[in-house]
Coordinates of C-alpha atoms in Angstrom, one line a residue:
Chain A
X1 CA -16.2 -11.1 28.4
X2 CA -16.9 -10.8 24.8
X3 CA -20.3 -9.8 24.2
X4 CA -21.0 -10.7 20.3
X5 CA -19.6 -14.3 20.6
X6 CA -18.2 -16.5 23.5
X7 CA -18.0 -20.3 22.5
X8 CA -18.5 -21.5 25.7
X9 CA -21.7 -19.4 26.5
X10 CA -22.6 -21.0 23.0
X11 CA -22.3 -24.1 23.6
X12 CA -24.5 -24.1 27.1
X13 CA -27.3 -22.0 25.6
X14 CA -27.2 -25.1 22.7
X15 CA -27.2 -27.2 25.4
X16 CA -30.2 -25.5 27.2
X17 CA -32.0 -25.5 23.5
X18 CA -31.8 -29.0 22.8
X19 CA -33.3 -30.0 26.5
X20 CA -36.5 -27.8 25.9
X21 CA -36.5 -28.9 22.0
X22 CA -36.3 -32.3 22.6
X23 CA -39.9 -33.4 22.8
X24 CA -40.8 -31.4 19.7
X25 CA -38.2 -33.0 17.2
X26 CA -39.1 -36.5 18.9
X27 CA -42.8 -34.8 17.5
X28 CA -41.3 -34.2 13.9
X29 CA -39.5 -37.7 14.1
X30 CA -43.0 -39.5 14.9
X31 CA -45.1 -37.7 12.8
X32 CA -43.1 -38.4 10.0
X33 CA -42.5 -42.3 10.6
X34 CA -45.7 -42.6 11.5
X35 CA -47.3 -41.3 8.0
X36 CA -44.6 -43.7 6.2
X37 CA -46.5 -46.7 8.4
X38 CA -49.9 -45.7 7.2
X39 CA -48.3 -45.7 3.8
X40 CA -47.0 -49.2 4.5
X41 CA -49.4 -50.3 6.1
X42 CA -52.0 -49.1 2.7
X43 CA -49.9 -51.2 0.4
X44 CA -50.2 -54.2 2.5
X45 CA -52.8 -54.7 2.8
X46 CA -55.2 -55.0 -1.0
X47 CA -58.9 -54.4 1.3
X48 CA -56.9 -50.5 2.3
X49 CA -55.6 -49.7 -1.1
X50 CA -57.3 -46.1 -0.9
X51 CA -54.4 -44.1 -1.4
X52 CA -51.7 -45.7 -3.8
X53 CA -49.5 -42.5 -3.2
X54 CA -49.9 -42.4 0.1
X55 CA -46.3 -42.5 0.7
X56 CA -45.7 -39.1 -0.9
X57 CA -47.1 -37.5 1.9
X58 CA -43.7 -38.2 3.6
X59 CA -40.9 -36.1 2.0
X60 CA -44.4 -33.3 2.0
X61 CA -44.5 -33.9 5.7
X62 CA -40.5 -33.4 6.7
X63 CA -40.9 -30.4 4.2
X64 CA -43.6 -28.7 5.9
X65 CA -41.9 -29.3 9.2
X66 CA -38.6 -27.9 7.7
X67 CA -40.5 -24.8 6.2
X68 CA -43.3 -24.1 9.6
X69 CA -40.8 -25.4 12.5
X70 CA -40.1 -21.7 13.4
X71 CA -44.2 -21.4 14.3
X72 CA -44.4 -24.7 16.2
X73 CA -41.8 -25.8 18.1
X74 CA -41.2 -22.3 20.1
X75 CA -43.9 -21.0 22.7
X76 CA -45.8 -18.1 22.1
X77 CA -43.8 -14.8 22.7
X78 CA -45.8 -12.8 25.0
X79 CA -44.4 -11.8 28.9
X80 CA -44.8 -15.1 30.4
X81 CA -42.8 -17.0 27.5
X82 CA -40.2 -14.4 26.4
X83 CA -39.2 -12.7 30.1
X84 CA -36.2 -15.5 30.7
X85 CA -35.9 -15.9 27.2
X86 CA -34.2 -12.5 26.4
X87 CA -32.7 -12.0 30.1
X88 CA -30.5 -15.1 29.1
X89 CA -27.1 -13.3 29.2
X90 CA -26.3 -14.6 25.7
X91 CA -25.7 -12.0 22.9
X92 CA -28.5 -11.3 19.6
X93 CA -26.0 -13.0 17.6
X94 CA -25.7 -16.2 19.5
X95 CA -29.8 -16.5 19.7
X96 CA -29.5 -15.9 16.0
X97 CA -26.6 -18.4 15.2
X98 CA -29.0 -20.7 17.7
X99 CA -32.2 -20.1 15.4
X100 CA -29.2 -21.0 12.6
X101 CA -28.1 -24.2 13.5
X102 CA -31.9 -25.2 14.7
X103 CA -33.3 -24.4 11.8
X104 CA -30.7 -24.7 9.2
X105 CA -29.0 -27.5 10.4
X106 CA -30.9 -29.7 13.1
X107 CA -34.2 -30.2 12.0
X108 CA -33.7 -30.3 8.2
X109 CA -30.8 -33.5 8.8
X110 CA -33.2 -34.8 11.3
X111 CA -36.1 -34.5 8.6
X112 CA -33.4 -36.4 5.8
X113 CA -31.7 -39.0 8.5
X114 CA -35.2 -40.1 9.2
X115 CA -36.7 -40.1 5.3
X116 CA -33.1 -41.9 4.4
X117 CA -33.9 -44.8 7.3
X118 CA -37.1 -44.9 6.4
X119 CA -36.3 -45.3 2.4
X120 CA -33.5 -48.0 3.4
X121 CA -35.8 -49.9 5.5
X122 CA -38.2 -49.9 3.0
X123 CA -37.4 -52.9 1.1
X124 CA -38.1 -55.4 4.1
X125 CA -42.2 -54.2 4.1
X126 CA -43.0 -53.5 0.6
X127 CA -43.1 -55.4 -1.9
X128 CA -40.2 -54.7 -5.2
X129 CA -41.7 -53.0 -7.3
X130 CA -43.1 -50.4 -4.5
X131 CA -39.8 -50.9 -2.9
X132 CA -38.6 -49.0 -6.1
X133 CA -41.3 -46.2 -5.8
X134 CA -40.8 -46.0 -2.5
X135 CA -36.6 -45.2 -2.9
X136 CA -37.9 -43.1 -6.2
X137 CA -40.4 -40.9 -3.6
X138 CA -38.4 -40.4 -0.6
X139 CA -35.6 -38.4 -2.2
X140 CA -35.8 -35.5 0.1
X141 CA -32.2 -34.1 -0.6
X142 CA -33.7 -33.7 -4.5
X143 CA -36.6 -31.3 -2.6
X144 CA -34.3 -29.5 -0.2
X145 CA -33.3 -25.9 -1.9
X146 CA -33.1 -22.5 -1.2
X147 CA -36.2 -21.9 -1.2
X148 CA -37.4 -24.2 1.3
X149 CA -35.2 -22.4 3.6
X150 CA -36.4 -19.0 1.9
X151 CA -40.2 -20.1 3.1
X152 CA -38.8 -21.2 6.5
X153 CA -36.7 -17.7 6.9
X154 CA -40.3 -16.0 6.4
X155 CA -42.0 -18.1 8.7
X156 CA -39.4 -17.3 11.7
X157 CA -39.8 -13.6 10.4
X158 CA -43.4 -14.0 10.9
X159 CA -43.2 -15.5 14.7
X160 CA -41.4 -12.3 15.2
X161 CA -43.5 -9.5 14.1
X162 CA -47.1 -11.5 14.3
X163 CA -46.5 -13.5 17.6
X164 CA -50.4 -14.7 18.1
X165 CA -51.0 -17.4 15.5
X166 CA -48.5 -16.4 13.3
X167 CA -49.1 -20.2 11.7
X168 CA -52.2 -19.1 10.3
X169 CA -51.0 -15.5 9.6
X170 CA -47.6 -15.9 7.8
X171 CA -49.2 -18.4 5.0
X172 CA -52.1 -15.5 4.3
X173 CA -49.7 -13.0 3.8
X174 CA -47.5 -14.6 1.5
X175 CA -50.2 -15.4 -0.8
X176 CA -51.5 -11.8 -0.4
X177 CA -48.0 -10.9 -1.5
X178 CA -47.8 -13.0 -4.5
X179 CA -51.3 -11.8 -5.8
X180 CA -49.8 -8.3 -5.2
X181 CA -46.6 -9.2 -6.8
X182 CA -49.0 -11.3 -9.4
X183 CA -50.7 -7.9 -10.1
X184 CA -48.0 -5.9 -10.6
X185 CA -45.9 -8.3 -12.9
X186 CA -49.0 -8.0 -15.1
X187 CA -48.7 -4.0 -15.4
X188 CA -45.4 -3.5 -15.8
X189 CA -45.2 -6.3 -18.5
X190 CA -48.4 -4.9 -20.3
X191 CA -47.0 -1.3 -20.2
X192 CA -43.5 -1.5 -20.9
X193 CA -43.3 -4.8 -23.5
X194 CA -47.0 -4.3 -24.7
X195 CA -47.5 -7.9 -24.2
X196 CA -49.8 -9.8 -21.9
X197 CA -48.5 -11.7 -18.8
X198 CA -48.2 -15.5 -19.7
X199 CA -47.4 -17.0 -16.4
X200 CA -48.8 -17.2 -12.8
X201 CA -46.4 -15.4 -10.1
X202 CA -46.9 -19.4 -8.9
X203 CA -44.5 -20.0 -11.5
X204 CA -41.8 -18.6 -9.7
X205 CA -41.5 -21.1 -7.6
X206 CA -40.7 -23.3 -10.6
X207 CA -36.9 -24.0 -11.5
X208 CA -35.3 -22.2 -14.4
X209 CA -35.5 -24.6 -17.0
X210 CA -39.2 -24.2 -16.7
X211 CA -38.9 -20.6 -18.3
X212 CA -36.6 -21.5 -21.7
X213 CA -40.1 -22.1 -23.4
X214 CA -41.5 -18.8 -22.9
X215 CA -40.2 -16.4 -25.6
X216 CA -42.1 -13.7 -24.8
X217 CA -39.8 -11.3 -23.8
X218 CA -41.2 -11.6 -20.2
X219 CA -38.6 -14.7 -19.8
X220 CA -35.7 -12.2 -18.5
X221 CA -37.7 -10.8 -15.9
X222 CA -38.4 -14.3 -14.3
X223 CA -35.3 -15.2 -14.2
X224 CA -34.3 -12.0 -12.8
X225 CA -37.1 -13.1 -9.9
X226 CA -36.2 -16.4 -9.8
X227 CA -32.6 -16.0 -8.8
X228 CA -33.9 -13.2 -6.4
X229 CA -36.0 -15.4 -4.7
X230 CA -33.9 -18.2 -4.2
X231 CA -30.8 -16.6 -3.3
X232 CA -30.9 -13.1 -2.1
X233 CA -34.4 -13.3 0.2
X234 CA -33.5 -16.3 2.4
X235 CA -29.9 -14.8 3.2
X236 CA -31.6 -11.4 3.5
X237 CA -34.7 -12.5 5.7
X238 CA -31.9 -14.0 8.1
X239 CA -30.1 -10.5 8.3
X240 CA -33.9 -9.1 8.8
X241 CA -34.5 -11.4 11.4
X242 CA -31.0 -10.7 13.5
X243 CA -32.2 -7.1 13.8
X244 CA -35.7 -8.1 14.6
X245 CA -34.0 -10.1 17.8
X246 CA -32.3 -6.7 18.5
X247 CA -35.4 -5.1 18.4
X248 CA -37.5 -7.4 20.2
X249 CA -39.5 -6.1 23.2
X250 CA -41.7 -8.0 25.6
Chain B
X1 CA -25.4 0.5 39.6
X2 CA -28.1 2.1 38.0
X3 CA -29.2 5.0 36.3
X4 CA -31.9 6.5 34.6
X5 CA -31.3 9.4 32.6
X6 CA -34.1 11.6 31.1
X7 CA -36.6 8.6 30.5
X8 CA -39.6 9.1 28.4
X9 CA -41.6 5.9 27.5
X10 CA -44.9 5.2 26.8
X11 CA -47.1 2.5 25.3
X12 CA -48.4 2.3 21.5
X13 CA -51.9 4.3 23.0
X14 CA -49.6 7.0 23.8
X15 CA -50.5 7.7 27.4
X16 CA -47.0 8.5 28.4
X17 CA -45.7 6.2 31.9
X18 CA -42.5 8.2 32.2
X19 CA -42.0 11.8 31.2
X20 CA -38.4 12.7 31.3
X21 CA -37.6 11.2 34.7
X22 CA -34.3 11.0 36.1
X23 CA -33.2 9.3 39.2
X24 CA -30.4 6.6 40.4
X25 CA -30.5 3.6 42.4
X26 CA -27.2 1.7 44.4
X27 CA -26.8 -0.7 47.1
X28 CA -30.2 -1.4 49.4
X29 CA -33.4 -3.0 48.9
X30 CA -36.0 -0.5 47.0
X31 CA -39.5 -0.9 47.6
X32 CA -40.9 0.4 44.7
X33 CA -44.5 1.3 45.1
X34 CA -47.6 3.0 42.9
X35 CA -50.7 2.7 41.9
X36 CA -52.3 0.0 39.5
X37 CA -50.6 1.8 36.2
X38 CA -48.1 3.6 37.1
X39 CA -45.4 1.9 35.3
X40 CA -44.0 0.0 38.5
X41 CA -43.2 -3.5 36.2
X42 CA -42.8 -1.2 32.9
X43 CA -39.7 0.1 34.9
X44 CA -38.3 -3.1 35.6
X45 CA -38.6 -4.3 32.2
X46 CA -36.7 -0.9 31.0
X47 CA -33.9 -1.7 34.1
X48 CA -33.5 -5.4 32.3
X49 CA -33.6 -4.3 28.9
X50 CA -37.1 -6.0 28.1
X51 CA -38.5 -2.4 27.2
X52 CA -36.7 -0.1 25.5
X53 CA -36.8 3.9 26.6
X54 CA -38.4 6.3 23.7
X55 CA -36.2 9.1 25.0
X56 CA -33.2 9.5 27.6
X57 CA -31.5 6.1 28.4
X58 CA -31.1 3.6 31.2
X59 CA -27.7 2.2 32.2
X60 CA -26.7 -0.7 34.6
X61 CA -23.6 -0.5 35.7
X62 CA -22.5 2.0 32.9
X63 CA -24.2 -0.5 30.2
X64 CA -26.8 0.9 28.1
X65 CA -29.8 -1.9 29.3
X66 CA -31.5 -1.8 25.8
X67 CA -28.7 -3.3 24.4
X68 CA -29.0 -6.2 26.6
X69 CA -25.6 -7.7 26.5
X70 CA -24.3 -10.7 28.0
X71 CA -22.1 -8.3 30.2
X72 CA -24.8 -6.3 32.0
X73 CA -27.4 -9.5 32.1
X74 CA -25.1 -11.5 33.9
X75 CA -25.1 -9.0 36.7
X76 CA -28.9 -8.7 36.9
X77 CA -31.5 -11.1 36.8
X78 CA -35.7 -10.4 37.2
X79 CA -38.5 -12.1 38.7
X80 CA -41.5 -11.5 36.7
X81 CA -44.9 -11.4 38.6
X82 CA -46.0 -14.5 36.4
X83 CA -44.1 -16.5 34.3
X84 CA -44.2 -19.7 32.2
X85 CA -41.5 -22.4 32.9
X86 CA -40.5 -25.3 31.0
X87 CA -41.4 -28.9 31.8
X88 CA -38.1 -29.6 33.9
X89 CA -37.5 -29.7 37.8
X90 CA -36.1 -26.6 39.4
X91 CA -33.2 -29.0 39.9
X92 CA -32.6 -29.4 35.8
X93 CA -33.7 -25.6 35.2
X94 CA -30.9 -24.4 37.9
X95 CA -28.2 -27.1 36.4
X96 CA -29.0 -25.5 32.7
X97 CA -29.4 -22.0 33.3
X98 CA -27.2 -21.3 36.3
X99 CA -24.4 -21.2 33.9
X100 CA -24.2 -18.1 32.5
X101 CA -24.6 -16.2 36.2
X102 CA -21.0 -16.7 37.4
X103 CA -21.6 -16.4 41.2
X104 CA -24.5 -19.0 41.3
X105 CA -24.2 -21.1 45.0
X106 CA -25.6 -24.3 44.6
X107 CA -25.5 -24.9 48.2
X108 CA -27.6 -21.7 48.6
X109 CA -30.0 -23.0 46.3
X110 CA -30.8 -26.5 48.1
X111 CA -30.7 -24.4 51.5
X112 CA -33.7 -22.0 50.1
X113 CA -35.4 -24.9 48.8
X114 CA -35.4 -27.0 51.8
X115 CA -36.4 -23.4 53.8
X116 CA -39.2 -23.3 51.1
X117 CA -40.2 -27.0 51.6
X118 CA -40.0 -27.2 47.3
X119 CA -39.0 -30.5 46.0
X120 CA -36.1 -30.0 43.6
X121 CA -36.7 -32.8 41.7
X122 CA -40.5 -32.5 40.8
X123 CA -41.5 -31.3 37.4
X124 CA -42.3 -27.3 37.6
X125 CA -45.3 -27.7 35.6
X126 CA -46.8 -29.9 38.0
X127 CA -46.3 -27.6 41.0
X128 CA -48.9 -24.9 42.3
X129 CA -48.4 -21.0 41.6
X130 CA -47.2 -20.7 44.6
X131 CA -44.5 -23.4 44.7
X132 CA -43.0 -22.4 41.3
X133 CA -43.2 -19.2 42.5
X134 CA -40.6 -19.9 45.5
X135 CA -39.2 -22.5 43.7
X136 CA -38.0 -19.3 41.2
X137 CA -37.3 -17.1 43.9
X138 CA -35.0 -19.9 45.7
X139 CA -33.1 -19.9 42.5
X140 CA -32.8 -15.8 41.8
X141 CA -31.2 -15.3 44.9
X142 CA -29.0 -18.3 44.5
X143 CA -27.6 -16.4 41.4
X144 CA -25.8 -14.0 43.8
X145 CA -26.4 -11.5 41.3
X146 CA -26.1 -7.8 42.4
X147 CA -29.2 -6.7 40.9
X148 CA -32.5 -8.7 41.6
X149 CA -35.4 -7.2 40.1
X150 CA -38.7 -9.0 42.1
X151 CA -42.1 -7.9 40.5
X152 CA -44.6 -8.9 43.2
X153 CA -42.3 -11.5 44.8
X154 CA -44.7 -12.0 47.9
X155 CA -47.6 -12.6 45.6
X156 CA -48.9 -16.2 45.6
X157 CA -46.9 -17.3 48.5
X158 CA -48.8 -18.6 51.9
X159 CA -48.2 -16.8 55.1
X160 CA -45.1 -18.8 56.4
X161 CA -43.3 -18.8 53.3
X162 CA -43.3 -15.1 53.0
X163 CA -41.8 -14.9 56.8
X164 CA -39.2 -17.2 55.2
X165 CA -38.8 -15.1 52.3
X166 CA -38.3 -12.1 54.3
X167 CA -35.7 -14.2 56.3
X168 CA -33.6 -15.5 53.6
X169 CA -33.7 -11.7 51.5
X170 CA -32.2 -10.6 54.7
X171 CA -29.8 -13.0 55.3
X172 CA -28.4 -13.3 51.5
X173 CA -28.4 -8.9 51.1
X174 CA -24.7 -7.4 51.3
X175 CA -23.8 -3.4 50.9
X176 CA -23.0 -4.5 46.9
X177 CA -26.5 -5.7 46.1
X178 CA -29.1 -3.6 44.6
X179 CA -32.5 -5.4 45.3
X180 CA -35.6 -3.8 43.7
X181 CA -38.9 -5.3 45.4
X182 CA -42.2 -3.9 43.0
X183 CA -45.1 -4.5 45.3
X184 CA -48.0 -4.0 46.5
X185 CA -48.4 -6.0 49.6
X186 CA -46.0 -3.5 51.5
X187 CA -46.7 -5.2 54.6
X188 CA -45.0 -8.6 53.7
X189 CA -41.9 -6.5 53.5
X190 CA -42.1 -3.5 55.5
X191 CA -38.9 -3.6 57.7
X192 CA -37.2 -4.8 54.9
X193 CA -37.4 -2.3 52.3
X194 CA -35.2 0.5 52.3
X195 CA -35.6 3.2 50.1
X196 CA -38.2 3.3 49.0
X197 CA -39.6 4.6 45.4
X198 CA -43.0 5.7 45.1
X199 CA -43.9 6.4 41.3
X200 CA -47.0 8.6 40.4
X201 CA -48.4 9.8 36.7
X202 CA -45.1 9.4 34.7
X203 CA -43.2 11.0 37.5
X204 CA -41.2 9.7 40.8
X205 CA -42.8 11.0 43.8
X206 CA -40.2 9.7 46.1
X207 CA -37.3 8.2 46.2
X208 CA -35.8 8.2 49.4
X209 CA -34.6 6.1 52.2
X210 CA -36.7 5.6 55.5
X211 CA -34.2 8.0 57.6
X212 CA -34.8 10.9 55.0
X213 CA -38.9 10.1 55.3
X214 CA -38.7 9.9 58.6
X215 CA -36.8 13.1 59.3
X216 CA -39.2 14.9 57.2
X217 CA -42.2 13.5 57.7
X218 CA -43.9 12.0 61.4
X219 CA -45.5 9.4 61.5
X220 CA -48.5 8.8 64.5
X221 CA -51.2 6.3 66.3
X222 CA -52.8 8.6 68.3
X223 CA -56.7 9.0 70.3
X224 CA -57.9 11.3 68.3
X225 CA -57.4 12.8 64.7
X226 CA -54.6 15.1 64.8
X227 CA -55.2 18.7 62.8
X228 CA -52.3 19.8 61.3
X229 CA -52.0 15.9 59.6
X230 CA -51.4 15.4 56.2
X231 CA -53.0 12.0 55.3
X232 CA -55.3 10.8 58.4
X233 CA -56.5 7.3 58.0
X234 CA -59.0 5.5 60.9
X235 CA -57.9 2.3 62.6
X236 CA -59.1 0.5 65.8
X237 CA -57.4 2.5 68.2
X238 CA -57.7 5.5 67.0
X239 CA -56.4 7.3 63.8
X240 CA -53.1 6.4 62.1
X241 CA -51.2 10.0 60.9
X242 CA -48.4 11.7 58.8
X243 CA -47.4 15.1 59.8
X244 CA -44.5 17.3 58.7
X245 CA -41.7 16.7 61.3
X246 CA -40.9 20.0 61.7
X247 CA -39.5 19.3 65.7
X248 CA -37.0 16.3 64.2
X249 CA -39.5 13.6 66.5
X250 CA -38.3 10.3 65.9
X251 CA -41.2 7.8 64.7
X252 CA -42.0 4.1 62.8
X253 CA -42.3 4.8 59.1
X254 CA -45.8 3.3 58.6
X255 CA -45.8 2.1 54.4
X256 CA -48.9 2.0 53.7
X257 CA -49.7 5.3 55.1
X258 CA -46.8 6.9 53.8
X259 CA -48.0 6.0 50.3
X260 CA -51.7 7.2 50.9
X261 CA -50.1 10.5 52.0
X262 CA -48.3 10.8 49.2
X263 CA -50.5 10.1 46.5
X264 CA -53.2 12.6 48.6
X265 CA -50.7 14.9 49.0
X266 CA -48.2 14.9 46.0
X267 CA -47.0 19.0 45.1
X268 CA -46.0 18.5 48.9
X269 CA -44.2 15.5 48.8
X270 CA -42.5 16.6 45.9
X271 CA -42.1 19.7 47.4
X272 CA -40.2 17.7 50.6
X273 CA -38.4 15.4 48.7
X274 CA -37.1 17.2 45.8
X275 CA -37.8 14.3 44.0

C-alpha cells in the first residue's frame, strides 16, 4: 500500500466528497442564478428599476463564493465533525490534493460554467442593448487571477487555525494585516527614500500597470509586493496548509 | 498491536493526563476504565492518531499513530462517544466509506442492523441518538478491523439493544482482534471485557487480565463486613468485598468493585500489579 498517493483510494475519497458537497455547490449554483433573476427581473420591469447595475452583483457573487467556499461548505471542525474525517485511511496529501481540485478546480468552473450560461442566455430576457452590458458584466474569466485564489488559500488557512467562525475571523485579520503592512510601508519608505508614502497598501491589490504613474521611487517596492502577492503567497499558503493537515488535532 | 512507549501528554492548561506511561495492548477486549478526567477518550484519540503525544510515542502495529497513514488507519477504526454524521442512510454512508477498510462484510452489516432493528435506508439525521448510535456500531464491527476503539459504546442504547450488542461483540471477536471498550457503565459489559485497564492521575493503575486480578485479589458477598477487606462497599445482602487472595480462593471479579478498590487503594494496587 502506498501511503502518500494511491489513485484508487483517490478516486473513492473524491467520490465520498462530492456526495456530502453536493447540496452546497447546488447552494452556490442557486444563489448565483438566482441574483442574475432579480437582475433580470429589475430591467424588466420600468416600476423596479432601483438598481440599474444590479447584474454586477453576479460575477461579485461567484467571486465571493470562490474566495469564502473554504469557510462555508465544510462543517465546523471540532470532535463531532473532524473524528471520521481524519480516521479516513487516506494520506495528508490526498485530503490536500482533495481541498486542490475542490477548491481550485470544482467550484471556480462551476462558478464560470454557470456565469457563461447565464451570459449566453441572456439575450432571450433582456433587451439589446442590456444584452450587451450584460455579456460586457459577466466576464468572470477577466476577474479570475491569482489572487482570487491567494484570498481563497487564506481563507482555508484560516478554517484551519481559527475553526469557530473563522468567516468572520479570517476577513478581520487580513485587514488588520494590511493596516500593519500599510504602517510599515509608510516607515520604511519615509526612512530609507525620505519621501512620503503615496499609495494605500489597498493598492496592492491593483494590477501593475496601475503603478507606472507613480515616480516616486516607492514604485519598485510595489512591484516587488505585487508580484509577491500574486504569485508566491497563494502557492505558499497551499504548502502552509498541507502541513497544517499534518498537524491537525481534534 | 499496540504500544505505548514513554507517553507524556497533556492539554494547553498544562495539567499533565499522561506522565511517561508505558504499557502494550494485543488480542482481547480491554475494558478501559477511570474516573471523569482521567484521560480514558484522550487515549483513544492518541491510539488513532487524533492526538498527538508531547513526549514518548504510540505505535499500532509498528506505525507511529501520529502520522496517521492510510496503512495503520485501515487496520483500526474508533467509535467516538458522540459524533456528527452526514445527511445519508447508514446504507449510503457504509457503500461510501466501507471502501477503504478492506475486510468490510456487507452481509455482517445487514445482519447487525436487522439484530439492531435500524433501518438502513432512513436518513441518519432523522434517527434518534440512540439509533445512530447502533446504526454506527452495526457498521464498525462490519469493518472487520482488528482494532475497534469504542468510547462509551453502551451509552444511548436501550436495555435490549445493549444485550444484543454484547451478543454480536462476542460473536464477531477472534484471537487477532484488539477491541478497546472506554466505559463507564461496566455492567453492560462485565463478562465481556477482558483485561481490563484502569487509568488514574496520568498513570495506569492496572492493566491486567481478569485471571491475574483474580489470583491476586478476592473478591466476596458475604453477611457481614469482612476485616482484613480492602474496599468494602454495602449492598442488600450484606457487604460486597475485595481482599488480597493470599490462599489462591477462586472468586467472580466484581467491576465495579474492583475499580472502587483501586482508586481507594492505589500504592497497593500498584504495588500488586506492577503496573
Amino acid at each position: 500500500m502506498n501511503n502518500t498517493f494511491d489513485l484508487k483510494r483517490f478516486m473513492y475519497l473524491e467520490i465520498y466528497d462530492f456526495v456530502k458537497s453536493k447540496n452546497q455547490l447546488l447552494l452556490i449554483v442557486a444563489s448565483i442564478v438566482i441574483l442574475y433573476v432579480l437582475a433580470v427581473l429589475f430591467d424588466s420591469f420600468e416600476n423596479f428599476n432601483f438598481f440599474p447595475n444590479f447584474i454586477g452583483l453576479v460575477p461579485l457573487s461567484a467571486l465571493a463564493a470562490i474566495i469564502i467556499s473554504p469557510c462555508i461548505l465544510v462543517p465546523k471542525l471540532d470532535k463531532y465533525t473532524g473524528t471520521f474525517q481524519y480516521t479516513l485511511p487516506v494520506s495528508n496529501f490526498e485530503r490536500l490534493l482533495s481541498f486542490v481540485l475542490k477548491y481550485i478546480v470544482i467550484i471556480p468552473l462551476l462558478c464560470l460554467s454557470t456565469v457563461f450560461v447565464l451570459k449566453s442566455i441572456s439575450p432571450l430576457f433582456v433587451s439589446e442593448d442590456r444584452a450587451i452590458l450584460y455579456n460586457k458584466v459577466l466576464d468572470l474569466e477577466m476577474n479570475l487571477n491569482f489572487l482570487v485564489f491567494g484570498f481563497q488559500a487564506v481563507f482555508l488557512l484560516g478554517y484551519f487555525y481559527f475553526r469557530k467562525l473563522a468567516i468572520i475571523k479570517v476577513p478581520v485579520t487580513l485587514f488588520l494585516f494590511f493596516i500593519l503592512l500599510q504602517t510599515v510601508s509608510m516607515i520604511t519608505v519615509k526612512y530609507l527614500m525620505n519621501t512620503d508614502i503615496s499609495y494605500s497598501i489597498f493598492n496592492l491589490l491593483q494590477p501593475s500597470e496601475f503603478y507606472i504613474q507613480w515616480m516616486d521611487g516607492s514604485n519598485s517596492i510595489i512591484s516587488i509586493c505585487n508580484a509577491i502577492l500574486r504569485l508566491i503567497i497563494p502557492f505558499g499558503i497551499w504548502v502552509a496548509i498541507y502541513f497544517k493537515l499534518k498537524e491537525t488535532e481534534i | 498491536m499496540i504500544n505505548i512507549t514513554n507517553l507524556s501528554f497533556n492539554y494547553k492548561n498544562n495539567l499533565p493526563i499522561f506522565k511517561n506511561v508505558s504499557f502494550s495492548m494485543k488480542n482481547g477486549i480491554y475494558g478501559l476504565l477511570g474516573e471523569n478526567g482521567v484521560g480514558k477518550t484522550t487515549l483513544l484519540h492518541i491510539i488513532s492518531g487524533l492526538r498527538f503525544p508531547k513526549n514518548g510515542n504510540c505505535r499500532v502495529f509498528n506505525y507511529e499513530s501520529a502520522q496517521r497513514t492510510p496503512a495503520m488507519l485501515s487496520q483500526l477504526y474508533f467509535l467516538p462517544d458522540e459524533f456528527h454524521t452526514p445527511s445519508m442512510s447508514i446504507g449510503s454512508y457504509a457503500k461510501y466509506n466501507a471502501v477503504f477498510y478492506p475486510h468490510f462484510s456487507k452481509e455482517q452489516f445487514n445482519s447487525y442492523l436487522n439484530e439492531f432493528q435500524v433501518d438502513g435506508d432512513k436518513n441518519m439525521m432523522e434517527m434518534s441518538f440512540g439509533q445512530r448510535k447502533k446504526a454506527m456500531i452495526a457498521f464498525a464491527l462490519a469493518l472487520n478491523t482488528p482494532i475497534v476503539l469504542l468510547d462509551e459504546p453502551t451509552n444511548g442504547l436501550d436495555i435490549p439493544s445493549k444485550a444484543q450488542f454484547r451478543s454480536i461483540l462476542s460473536s464477531l471477536f477472534t484471537e487477532d482482534k484488539c477491541v478497546i471498550i472506554s466505559t463507564h457503565q461496566v455492567r453492560d459489559l462485565e463478562n465481556l471485557i477482558d483485561p481490563i485497564i484502569i487509568l488514574d492521575q496520568n498513570q495506569v493503575l492496572i492493566n491486567n487480565t481478569v485471571e491475574e486480578i483474580t489470583q491476586k485479589l478476592y473478591f466476596s458477598r458475604t453477611p457481614s463486613k469482612p476485616q482484613d477487606a480492602l474496599y468494602t462497599e454495602q449492598i442488600l445482602q450484606g457487604y460486597s468485598s475485595v481482599q488480597i487472595n493470599e490462599i489462591q480462593q477462586e472468586s467472580t471479579l466484581n467491576i465495579e468493585v474492583l475499580f472502587n478498590a483501586a482508586i481507594s487503594n492505589k500504592a497497593k494496587m500498584r504495588e500488586l500489579f506492577n503496573a
